[in-house]
mmCIF file of C-alpha atoms in Angstrom:
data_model
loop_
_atom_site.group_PDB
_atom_site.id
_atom_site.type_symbol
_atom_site.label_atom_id
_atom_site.label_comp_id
_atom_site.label_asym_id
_atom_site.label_seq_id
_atom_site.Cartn_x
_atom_site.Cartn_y
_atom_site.Cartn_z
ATOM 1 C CA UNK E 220 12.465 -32.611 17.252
ATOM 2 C CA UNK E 221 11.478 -33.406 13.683
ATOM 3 C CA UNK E 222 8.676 -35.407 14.779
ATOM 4 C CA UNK E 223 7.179 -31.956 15.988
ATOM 5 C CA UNK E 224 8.251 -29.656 13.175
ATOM 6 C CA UNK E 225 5.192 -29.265 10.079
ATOM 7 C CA UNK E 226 6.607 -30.089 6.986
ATOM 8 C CA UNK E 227 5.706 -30.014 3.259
ATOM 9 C CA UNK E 228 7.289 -31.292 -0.073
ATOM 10 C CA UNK E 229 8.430 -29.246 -2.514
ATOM 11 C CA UNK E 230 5.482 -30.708 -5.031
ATOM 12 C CA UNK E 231 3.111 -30.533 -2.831
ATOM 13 C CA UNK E 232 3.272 -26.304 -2.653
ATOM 14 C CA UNK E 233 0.909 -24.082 -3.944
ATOM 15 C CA UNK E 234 1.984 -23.157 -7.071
ATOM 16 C CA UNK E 235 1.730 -19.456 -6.785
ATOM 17 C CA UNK E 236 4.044 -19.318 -4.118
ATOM 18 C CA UNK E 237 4.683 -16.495 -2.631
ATOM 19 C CA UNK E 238 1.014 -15.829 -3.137
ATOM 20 C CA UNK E 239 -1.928 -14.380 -1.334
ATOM 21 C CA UNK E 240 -1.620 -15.364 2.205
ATOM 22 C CA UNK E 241 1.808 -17.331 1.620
ATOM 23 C CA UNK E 242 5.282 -16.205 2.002
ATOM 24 C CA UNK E 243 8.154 -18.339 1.442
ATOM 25 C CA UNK E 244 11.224 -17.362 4.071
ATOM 26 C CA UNK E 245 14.801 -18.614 2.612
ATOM 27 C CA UNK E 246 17.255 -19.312 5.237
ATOM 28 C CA UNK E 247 20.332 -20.114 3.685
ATOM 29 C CA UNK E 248 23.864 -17.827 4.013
ATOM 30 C CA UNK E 249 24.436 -14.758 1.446
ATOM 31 C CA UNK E 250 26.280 -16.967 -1.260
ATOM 32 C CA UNK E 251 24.075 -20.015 -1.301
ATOM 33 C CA UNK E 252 20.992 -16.876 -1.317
ATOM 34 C CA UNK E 253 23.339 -15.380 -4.632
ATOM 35 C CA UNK E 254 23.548 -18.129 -6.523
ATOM 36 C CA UNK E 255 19.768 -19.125 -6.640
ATOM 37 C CA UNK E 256 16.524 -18.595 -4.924
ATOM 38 C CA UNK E 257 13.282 -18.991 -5.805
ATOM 39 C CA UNK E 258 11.367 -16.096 -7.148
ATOM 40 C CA UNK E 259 9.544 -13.522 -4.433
ATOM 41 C CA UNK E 260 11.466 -15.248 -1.515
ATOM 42 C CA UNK E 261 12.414 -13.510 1.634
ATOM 43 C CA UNK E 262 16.218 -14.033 3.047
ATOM 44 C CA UNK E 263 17.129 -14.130 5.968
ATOM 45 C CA UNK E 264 19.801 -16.318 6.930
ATOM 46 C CA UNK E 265 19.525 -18.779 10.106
ATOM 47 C CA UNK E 266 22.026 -17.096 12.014
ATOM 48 C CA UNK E 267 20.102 -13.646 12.241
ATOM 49 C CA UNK E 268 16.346 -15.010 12.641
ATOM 50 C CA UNK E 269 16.314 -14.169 16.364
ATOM 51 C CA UNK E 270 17.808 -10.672 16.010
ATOM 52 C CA UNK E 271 15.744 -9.914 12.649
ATOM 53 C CA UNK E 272 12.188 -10.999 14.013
ATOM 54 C CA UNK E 273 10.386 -8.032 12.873
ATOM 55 C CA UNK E 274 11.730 -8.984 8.889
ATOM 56 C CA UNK E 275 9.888 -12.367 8.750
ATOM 57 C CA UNK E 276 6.494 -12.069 7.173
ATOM 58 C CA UNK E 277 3.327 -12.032 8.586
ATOM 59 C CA UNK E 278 1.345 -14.190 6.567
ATOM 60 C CA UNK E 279 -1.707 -16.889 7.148
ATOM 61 C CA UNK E 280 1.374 -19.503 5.952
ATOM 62 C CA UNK E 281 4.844 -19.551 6.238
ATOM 63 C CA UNK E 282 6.956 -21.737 4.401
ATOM 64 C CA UNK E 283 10.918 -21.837 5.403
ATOM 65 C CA UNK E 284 13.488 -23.168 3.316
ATOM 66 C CA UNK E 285 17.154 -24.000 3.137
ATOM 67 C CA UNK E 286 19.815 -26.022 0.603
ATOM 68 C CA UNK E 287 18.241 -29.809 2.051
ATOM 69 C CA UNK E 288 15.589 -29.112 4.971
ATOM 70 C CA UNK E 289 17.804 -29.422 8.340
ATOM 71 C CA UNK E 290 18.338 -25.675 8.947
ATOM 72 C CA UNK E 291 15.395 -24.815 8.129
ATOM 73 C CA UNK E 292 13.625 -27.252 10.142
ATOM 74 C CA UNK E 293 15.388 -25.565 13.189
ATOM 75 C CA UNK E 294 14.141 -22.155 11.998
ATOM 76 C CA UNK E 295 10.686 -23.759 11.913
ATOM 77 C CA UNK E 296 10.544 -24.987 15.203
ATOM 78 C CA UNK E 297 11.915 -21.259 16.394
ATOM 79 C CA UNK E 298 9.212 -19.827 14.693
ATOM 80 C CA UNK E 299 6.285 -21.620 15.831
ATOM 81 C CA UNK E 300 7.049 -21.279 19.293
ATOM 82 C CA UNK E 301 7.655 -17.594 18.681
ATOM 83 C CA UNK E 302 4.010 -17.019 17.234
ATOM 84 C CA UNK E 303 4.299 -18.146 13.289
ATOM 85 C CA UNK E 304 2.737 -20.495 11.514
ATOM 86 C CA UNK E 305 5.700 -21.960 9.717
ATOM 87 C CA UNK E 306 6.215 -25.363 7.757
ATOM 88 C CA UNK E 307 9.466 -26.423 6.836
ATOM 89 C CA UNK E 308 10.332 -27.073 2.964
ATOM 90 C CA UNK E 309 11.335 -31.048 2.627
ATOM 91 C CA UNK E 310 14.510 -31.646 0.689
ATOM 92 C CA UNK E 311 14.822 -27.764 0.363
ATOM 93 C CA UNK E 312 16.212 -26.267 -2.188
ATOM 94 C CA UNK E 313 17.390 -29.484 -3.936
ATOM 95 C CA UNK E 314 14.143 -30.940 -4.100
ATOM 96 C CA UNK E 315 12.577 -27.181 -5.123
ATOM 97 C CA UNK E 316 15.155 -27.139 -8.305
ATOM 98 C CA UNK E 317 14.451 -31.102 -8.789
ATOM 99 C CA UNK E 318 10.801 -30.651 -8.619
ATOM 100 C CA UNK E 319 11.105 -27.973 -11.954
ATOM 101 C CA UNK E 320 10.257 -24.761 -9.652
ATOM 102 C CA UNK E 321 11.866 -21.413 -10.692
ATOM 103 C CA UNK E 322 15.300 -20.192 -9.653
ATOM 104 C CA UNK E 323 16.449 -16.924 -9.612
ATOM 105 C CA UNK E 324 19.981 -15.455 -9.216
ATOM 106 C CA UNK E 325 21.811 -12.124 -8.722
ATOM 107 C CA UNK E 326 24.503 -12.260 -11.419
ATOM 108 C CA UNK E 327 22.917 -11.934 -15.087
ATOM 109 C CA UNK E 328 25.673 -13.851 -16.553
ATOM 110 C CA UNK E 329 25.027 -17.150 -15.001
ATOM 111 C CA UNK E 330 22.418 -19.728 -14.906
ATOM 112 C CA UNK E 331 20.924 -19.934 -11.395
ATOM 113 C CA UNK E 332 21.573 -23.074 -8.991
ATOM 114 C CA UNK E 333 21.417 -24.199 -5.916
ATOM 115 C CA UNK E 334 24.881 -24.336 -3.801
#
C-alpha cells in the first residue's frame, strides 16, 4: 500500500504551512497531540477519522501527519479514496522537529516535543 500513498518530506513543505490552500491534519492520540504539535494543525486522531469526516479540512492540499509516518500513511490512503487530496508527512513528527519546524504544546511550563 505505500507504493500508492503520496508522500512528502518534512523539508520539502511549504514553509507557511498551514497556509493558503494547505492544511496540515495531525493524527496522533490526545497525549502525543499535548505534548507537541506543530503550529495551526488540525487533530484528529486515527481512530475517529471515519466518524469525524466532516472535521477534516477542505483544502486544495492536505498534508497528514503522525509521530514517524505509518499511521498517517493509513489515514492518507482513507482519505484519498474518500475524496481528499492528502499526502502523507515522511518521518512525521520526528523528522518535522529534526528538520527545525515549530512545535507547539498545551502546558506553558514545558518545552514542547514530540512523544
Amino acid at each position: 500500500m505505500d507504493g500508492q500513498v503520496p508522500g512528502v518530506q518534512p523539508e520539502d513543505l511549504p514553509e507557511n504551512l498551514p497556509g493558503e490552500g494547505t492544511a496540515l491534519l495531525d493524527v496522533r492520540e490526545h497525549n502525543e497531540w499535548a505534548a507537541g504539535h506543530a503550529p495551526g494543525a488540525v487533530h484528529i486522531p486515527m481512530s475517529e477519522i471515519p466518524s469525524r469526516l466532516g472535521d477534516v479540512p477542505e483544502t486544495d492540499q492536505l498534508y497528514v501527519v503522525c509521530r514517524s509516518g505509518g499511521r498517517s500513511a493509513k489515514v492518507t490512503a482513507y482519505l484519498n479514496a474518500n475524496g481528499w487530496d492528502a499526502v502523507n508527512v515522511e518521518r512525521g513528527m520526528n523528522g518535522w522537529a529534526a528538520s527545525g519546524r515549530p512545535l507547539t504544546g498545551e502546558d506553558p511550563d514545558s518545552e514542547p516535543f514530540v512523544l
